[in-house]
PDB file of C-alpha atoms in Angstrom:
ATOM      1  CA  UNK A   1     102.247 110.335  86.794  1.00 68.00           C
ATOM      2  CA  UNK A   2     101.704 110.689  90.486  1.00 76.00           C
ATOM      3  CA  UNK A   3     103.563 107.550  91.221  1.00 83.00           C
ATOM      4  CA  UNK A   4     106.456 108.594  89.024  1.00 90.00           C
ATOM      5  CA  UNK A   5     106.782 111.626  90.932  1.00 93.00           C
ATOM      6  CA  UNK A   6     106.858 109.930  93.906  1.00 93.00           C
ATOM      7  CA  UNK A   7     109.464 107.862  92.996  1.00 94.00           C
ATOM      8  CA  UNK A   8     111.368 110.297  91.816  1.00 96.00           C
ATOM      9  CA  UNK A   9     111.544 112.273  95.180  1.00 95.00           C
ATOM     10  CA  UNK A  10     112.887 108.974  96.321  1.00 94.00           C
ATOM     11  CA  UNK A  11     115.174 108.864  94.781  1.00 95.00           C
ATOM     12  CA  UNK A  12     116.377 112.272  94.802  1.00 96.00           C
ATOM     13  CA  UNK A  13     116.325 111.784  98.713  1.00 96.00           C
ATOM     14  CA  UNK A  14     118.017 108.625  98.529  1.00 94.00           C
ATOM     15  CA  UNK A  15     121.582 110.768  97.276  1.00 95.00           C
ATOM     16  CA  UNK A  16     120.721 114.278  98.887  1.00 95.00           C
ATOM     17  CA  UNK A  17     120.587 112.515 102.327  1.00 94.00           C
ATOM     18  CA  UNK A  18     124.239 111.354 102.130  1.00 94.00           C
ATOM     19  CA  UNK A  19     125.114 114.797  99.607  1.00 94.00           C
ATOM     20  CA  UNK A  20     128.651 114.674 101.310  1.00 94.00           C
ATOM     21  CA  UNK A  21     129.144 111.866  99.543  1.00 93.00           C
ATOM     22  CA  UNK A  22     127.851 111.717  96.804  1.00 94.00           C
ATOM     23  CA  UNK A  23     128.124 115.618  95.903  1.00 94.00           C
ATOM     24  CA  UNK A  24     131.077 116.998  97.953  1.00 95.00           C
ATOM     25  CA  UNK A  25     133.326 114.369  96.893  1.00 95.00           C
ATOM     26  CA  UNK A  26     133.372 114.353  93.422  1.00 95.00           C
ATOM     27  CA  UNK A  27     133.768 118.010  93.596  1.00 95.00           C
ATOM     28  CA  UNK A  28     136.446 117.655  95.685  1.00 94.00           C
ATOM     29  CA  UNK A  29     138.235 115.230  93.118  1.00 94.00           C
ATOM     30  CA  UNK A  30     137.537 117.653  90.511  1.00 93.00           C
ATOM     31  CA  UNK A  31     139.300 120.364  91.978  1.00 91.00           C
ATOM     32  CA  UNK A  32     142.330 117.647  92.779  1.00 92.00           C
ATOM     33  CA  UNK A  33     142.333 116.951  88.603  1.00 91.00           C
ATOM     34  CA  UNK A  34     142.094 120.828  88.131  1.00 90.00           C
ATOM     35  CA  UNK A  35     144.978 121.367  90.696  1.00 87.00           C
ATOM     36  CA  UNK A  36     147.397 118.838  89.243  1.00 85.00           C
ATOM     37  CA  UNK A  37     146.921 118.962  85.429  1.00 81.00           C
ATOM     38  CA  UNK A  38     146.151 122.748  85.527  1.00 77.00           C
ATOM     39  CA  UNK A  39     149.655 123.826  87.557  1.00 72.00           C
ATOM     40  CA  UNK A  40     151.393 121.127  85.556  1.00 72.00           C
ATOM     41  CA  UNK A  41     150.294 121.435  81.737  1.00 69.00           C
ATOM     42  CA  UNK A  42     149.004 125.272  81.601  1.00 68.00           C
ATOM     43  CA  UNK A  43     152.565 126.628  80.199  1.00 65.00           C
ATOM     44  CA  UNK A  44     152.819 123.605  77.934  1.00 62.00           C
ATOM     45  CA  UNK A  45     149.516 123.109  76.251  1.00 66.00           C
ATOM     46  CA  UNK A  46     147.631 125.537  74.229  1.00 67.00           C
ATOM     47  CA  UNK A  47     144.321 124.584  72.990  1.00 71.00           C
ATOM     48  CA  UNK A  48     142.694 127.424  71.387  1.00 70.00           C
ATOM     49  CA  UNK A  49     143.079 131.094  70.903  1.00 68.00           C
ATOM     50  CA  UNK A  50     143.338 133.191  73.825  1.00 71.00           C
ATOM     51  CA  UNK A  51     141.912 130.674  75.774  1.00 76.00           C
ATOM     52  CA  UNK A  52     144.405 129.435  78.860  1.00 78.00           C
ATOM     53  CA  UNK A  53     144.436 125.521  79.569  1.00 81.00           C
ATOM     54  CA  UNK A  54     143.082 125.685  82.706  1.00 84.00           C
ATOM     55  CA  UNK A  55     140.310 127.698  81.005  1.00 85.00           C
ATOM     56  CA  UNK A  56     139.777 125.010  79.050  1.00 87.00           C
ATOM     57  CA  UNK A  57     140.301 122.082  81.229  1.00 89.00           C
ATOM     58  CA  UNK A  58     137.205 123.482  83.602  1.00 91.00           C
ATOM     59  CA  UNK A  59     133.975 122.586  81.628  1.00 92.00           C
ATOM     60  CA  UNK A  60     135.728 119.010  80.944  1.00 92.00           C
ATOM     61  CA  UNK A  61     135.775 118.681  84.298  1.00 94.00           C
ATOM     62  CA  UNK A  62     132.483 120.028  85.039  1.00 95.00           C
ATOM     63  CA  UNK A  63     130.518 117.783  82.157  1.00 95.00           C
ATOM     64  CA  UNK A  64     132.954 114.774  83.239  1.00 94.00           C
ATOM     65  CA  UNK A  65     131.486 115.186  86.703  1.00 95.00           C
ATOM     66  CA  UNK A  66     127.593 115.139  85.602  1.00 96.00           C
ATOM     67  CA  UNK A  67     128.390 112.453  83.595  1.00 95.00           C
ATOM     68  CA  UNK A  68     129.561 109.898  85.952  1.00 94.00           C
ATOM     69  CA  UNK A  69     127.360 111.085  88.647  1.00 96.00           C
ATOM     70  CA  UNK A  70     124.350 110.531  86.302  1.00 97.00           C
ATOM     71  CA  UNK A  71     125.160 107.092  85.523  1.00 96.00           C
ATOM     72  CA  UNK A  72     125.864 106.226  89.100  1.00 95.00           C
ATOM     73  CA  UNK A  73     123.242 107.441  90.857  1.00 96.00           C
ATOM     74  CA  UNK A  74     120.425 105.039  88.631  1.00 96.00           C
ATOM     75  CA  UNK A  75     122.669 101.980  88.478  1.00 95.00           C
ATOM     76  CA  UNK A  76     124.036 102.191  91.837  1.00 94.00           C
ATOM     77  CA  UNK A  77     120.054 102.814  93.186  1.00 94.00           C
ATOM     78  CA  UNK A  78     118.724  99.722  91.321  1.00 94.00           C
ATOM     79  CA  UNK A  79     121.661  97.478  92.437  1.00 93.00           C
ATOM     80  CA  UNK A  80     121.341  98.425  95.566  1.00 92.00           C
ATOM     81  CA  UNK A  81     117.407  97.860  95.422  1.00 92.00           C
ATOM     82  CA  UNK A  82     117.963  94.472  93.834  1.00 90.00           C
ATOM     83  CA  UNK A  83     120.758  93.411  96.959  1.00 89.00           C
ATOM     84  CA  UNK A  84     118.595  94.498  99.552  1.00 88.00           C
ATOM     85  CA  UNK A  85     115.645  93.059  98.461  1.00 86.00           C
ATOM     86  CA  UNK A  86     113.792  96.250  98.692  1.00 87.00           C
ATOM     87  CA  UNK A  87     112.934  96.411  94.675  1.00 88.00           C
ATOM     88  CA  UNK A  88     110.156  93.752  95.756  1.00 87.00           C
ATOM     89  CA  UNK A  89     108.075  96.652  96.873  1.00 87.00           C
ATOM     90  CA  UNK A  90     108.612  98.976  93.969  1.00 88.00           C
ATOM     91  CA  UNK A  91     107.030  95.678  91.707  1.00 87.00           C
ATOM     92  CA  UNK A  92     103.971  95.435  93.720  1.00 87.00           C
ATOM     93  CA  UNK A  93     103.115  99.222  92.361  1.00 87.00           C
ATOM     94  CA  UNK A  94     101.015  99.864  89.238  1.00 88.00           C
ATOM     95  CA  UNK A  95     104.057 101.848  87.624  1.00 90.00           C
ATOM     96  CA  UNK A  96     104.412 101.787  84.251  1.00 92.00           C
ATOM     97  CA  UNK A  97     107.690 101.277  82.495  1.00 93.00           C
ATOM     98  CA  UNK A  98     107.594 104.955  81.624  1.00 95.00           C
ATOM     99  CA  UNK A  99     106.947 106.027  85.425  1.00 95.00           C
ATOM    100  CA  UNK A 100     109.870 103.691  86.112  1.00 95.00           C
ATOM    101  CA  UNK A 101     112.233 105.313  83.776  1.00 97.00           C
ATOM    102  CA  UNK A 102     111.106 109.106  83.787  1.00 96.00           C
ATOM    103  CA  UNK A 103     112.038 108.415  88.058  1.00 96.00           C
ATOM    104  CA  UNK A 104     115.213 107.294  87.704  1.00 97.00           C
ATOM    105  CA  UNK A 105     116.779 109.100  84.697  1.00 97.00           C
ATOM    106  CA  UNK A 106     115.104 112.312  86.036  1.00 97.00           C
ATOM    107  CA  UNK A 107     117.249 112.045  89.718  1.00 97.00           C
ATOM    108  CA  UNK A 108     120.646 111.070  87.931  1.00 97.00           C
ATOM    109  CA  UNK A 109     119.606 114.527  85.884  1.00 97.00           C
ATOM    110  CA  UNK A 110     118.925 115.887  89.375  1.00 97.00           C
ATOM    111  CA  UNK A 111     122.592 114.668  90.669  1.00 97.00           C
ATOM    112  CA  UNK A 112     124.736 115.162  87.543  1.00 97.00           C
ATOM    113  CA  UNK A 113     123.676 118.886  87.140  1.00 97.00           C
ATOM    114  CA  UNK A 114     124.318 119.748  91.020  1.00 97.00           C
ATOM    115  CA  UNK A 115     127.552 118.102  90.617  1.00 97.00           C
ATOM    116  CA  UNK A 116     128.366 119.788  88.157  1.00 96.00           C
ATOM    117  CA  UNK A 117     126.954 123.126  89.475  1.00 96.00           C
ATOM    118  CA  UNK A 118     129.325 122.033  92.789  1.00 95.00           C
ATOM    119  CA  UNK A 119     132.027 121.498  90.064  1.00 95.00           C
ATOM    120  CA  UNK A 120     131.618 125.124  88.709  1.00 93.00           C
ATOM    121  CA  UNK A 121     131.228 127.290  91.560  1.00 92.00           C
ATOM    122  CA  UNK A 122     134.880 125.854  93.105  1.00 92.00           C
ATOM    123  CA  UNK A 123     136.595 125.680  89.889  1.00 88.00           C
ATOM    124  CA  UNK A 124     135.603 128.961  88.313  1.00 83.00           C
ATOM    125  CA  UNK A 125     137.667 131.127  90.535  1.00 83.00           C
ATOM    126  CA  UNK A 126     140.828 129.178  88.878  1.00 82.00           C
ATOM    127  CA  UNK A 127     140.378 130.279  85.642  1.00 80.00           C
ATOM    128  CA  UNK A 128     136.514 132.051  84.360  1.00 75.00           C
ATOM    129  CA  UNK A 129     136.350 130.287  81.576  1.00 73.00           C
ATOM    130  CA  UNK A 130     133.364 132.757  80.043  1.00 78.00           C
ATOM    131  CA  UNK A 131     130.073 131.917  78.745  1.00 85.00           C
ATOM    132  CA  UNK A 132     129.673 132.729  75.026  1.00 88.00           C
ATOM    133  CA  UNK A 133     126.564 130.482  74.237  1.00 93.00           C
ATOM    134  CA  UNK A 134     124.963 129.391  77.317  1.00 92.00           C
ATOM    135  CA  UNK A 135     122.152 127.373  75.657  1.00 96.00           C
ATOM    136  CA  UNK A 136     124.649 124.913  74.342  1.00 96.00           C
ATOM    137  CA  UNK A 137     125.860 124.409  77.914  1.00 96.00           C
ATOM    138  CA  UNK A 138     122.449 123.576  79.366  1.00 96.00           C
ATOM    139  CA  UNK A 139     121.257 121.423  76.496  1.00 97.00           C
ATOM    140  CA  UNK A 140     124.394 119.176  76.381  1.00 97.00           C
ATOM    141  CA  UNK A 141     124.433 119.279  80.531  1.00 97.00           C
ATOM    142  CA  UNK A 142     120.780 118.059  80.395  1.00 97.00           C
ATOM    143  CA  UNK A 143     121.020 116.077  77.472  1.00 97.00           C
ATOM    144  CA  UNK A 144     124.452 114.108  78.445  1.00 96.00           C
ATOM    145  CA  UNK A 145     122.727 113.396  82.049  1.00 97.00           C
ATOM    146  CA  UNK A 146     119.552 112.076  80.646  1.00 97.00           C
ATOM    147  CA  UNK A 147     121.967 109.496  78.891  1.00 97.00           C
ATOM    148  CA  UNK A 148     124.112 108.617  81.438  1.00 97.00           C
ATOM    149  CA  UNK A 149     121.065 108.088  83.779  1.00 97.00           C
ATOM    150  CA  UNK A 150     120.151 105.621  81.029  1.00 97.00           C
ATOM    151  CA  UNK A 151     123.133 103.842  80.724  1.00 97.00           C
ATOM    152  CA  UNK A 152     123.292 103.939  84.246  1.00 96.00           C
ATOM    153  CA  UNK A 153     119.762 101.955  84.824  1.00 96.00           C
ATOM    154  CA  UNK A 154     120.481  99.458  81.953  1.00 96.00           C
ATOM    155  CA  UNK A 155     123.557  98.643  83.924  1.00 96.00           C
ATOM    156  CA  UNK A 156     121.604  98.244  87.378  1.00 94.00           C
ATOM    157  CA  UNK A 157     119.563  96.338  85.513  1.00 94.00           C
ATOM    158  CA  UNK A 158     122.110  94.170  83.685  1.00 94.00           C
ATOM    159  CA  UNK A 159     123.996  93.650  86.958  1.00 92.00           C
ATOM    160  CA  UNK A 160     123.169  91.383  90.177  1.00 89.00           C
ATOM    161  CA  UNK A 161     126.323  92.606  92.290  1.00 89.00           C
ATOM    162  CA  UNK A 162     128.476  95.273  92.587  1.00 89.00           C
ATOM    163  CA  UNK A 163     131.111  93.534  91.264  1.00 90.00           C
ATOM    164  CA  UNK A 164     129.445  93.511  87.611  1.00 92.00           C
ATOM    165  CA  UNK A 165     128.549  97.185  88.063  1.00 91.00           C
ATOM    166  CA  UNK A 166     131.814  98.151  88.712  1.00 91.00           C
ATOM    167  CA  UNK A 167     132.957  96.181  85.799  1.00 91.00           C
ATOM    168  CA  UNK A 168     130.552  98.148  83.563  1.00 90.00           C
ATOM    169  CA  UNK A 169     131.894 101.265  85.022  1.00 89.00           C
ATOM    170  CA  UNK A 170     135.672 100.638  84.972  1.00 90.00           C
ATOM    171  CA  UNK A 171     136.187  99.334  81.373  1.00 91.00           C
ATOM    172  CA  UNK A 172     133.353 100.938  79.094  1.00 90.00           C
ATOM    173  CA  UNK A 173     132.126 104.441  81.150  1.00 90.00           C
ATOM    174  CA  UNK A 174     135.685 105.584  82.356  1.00 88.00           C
ATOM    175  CA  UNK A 175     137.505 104.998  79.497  1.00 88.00           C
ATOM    176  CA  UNK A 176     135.181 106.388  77.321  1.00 90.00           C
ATOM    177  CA  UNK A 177     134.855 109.330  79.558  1.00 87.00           C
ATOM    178  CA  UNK A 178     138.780 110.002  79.909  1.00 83.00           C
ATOM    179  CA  UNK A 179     138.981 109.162  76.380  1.00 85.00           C
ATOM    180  CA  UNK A 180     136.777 112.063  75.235  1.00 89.00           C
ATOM    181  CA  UNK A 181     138.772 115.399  75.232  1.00 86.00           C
ATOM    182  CA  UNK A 182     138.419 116.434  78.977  1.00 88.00           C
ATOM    183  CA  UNK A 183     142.013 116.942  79.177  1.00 85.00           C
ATOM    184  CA  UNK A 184     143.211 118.007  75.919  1.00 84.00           C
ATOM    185  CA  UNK A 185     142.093 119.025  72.005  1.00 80.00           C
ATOM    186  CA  UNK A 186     141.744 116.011  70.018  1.00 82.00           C
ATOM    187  CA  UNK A 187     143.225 117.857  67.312  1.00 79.00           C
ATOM    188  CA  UNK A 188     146.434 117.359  69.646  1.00 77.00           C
ATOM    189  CA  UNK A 189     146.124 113.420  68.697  1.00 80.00           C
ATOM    190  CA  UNK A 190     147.710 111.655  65.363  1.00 83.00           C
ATOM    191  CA  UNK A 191     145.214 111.283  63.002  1.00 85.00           C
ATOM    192  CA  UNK A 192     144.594 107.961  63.474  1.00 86.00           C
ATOM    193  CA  UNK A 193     143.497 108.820  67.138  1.00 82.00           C
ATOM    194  CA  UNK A 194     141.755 111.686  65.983  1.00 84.00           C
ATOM    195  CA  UNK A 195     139.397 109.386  63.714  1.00 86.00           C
ATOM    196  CA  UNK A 196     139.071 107.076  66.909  1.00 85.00           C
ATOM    197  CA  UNK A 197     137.999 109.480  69.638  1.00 87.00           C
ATOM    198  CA  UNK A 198     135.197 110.764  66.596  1.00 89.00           C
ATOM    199  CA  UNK A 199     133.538 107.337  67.277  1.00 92.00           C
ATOM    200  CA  UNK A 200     133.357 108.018  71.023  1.00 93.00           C
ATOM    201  CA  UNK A 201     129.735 109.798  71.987  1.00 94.00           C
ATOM    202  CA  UNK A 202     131.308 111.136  74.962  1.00 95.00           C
ATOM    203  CA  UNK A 203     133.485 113.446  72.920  1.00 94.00           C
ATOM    204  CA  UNK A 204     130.697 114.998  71.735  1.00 96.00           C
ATOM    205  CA  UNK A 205     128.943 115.532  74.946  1.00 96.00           C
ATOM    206  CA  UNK A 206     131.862 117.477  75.830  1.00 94.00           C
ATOM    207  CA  UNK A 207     132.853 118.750  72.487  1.00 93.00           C
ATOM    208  CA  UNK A 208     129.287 120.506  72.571  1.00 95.00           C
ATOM    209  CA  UNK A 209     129.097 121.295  75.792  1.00 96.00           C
ATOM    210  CA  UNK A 210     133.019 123.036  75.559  1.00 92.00           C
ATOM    211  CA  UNK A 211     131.136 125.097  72.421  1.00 93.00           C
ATOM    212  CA  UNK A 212     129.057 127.110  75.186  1.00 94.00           C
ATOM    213  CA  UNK A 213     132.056 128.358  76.921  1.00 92.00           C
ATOM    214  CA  UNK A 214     134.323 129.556  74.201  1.00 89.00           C
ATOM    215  CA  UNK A 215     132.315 129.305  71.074  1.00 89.00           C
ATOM    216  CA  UNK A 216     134.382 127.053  69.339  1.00 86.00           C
ATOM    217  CA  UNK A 217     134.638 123.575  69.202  1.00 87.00           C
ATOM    218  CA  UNK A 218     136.445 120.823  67.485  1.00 87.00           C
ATOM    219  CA  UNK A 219     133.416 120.132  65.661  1.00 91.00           C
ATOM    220  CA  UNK A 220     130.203 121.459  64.560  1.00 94.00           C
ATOM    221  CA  UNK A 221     127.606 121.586  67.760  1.00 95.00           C
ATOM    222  CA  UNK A 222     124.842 120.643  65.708  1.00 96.00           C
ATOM    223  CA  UNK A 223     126.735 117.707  64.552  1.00 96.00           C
ATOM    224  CA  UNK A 224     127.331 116.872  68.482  1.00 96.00           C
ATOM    225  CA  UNK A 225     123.987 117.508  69.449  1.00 97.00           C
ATOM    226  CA  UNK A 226     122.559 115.167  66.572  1.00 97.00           C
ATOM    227  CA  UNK A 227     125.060 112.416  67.270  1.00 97.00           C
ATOM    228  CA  UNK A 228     124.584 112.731  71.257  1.00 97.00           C
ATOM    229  CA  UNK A 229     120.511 113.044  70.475  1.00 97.00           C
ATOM    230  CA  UNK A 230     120.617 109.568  68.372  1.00 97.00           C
ATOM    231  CA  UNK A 231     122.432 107.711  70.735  1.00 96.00           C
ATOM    232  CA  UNK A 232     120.248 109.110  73.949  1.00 97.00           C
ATOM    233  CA  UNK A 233     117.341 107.856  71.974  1.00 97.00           C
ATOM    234  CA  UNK A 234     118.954 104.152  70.972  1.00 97.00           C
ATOM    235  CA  UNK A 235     119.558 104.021  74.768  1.00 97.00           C
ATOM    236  CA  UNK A 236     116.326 105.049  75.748  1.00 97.00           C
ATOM    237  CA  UNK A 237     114.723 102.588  73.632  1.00 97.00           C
ATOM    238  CA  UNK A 238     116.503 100.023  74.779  1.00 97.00           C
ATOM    239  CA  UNK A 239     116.453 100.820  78.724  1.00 97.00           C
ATOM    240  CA  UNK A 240     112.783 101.352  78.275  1.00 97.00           C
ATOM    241  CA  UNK A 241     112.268  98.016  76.706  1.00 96.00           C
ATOM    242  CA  UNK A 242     114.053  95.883  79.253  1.00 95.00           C
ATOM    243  CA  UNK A 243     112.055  97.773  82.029  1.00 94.00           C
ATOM    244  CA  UNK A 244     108.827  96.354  79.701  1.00 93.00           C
ATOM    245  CA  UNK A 245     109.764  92.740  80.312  1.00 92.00           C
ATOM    246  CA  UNK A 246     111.108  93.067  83.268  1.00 90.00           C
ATOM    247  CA  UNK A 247     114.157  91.984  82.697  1.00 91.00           C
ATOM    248  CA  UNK A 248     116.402  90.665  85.350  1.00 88.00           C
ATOM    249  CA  UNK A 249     113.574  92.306  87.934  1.00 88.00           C
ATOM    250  CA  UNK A 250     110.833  90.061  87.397  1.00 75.00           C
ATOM    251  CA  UNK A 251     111.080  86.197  87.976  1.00 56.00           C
TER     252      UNK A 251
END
């Protein structure tokens, strides 16, 4: 695994180098979300129990953060790789598909979680939102980024310009992501909605991850963490299979 881990510094170089960017900034737009809904909605919304919106809003805003970080530090690596030309050299190694994948999902892991860190230390003076079952927090932070990372190198590997990756990214990972409770209770939505936002995995990254904070939830965490586990490994399989047969990186 030697070459894996050397690959893997890569690539945790490749974001720390330009952190400002792609670290400062979205923790900068979180704060902006916090800001805005959090003056605007906290007299008007109540969520649960004793617990203020912007108390609640925070860990949205901190697992929203290490999600989309996670998926866009693989894909926008191996689109970027794949532009330049510089993937060339990465396919004249003797890494395995596994070495490839452990790399790249294991610096989006790197990224989401700082981001999120980043997220947390500048939000938390808003509104502490507590920490009633910590484990939950770490397992759905580590678990969500692992599968964002994944969806994140499928899509580098799916697209051949930015234009496709942004595609990916504007009408199936943001909507999904805004979609998934960071700014409100789906027991807030019609039932209809309700039933809806149940088929969205990203709920129940959050949903779970939300659980740590408070300890409560909108649903069960072990029912999160079993439906967020099954799709991570669907997504796995399949990343790790393209990566096989080198798909779209091979001629």
């Amino acid at each position: 695994m030697a070459g894996a881990r050397t690959l893997f510094y890569k690539e945790v170089l490749r974001f720390w180098k330009v952190a400002f960017q792609t670290v400062a900034a979205p923790v900068l737009t979180a704060v902006m979300y916090l800001l805005i809904f959090g003056h605007v909605l906290e007299d008007h919304v109540k969520v649960y129990d004793s617990v203020g919106y912007t108390s609640f809003l925070i860990p949205g805003l901190v697992m929203m953060s290490v999600l989309q970080n996670s998926f866009a530090n693989s894909s926008s690596s191996l689109i970027q790789s794949k532009i330049t030309g510089n993937l060339v050299f990465l396919l004249l190694t003797p890494l395995s598909h596994w070495a490839w994948y452990s790399a790249y999902v294991g610096a989006s892991i790197v990224r989401g979680v700082a981001v999120g860190l980043g997220v947390m230390v500048v939000t938390v003076w808003f509104a502490p939102p507590g920490m009633a079952q910590p484990l939950w927090v770490l397992v759905f932070a580590v678990l969500g980024a692992a599968m964002m990372g994944t969806l994140g190198l499928i899509a580098g590997l799916w697209a051949e310009k930015f234009d496709q990756l942004a595609a990916f990214q504007n009408f199936i990972i943001m909507p999904m992501t805004f979609l998934s409770g960071v700014f409100y209770s789906v027991h807030s939505l019609p039932a209809f909605w309700q039933g809806v936002s149940h088929l969205n995995p990203f709920f129940y990254m959050i949903d779970g991850f939300r659980r740590g904070f408070f300890g409560v939830s909108d649903v069960s965490p072990w029912l999160s963490l079993s439906v967020v586990g099954v799709s991570f490994a669907l997504v796995a399989g399949i990343a790790l299979q393209l990566l096989k047969s080198g798909y779209k990186i091979r001629s």
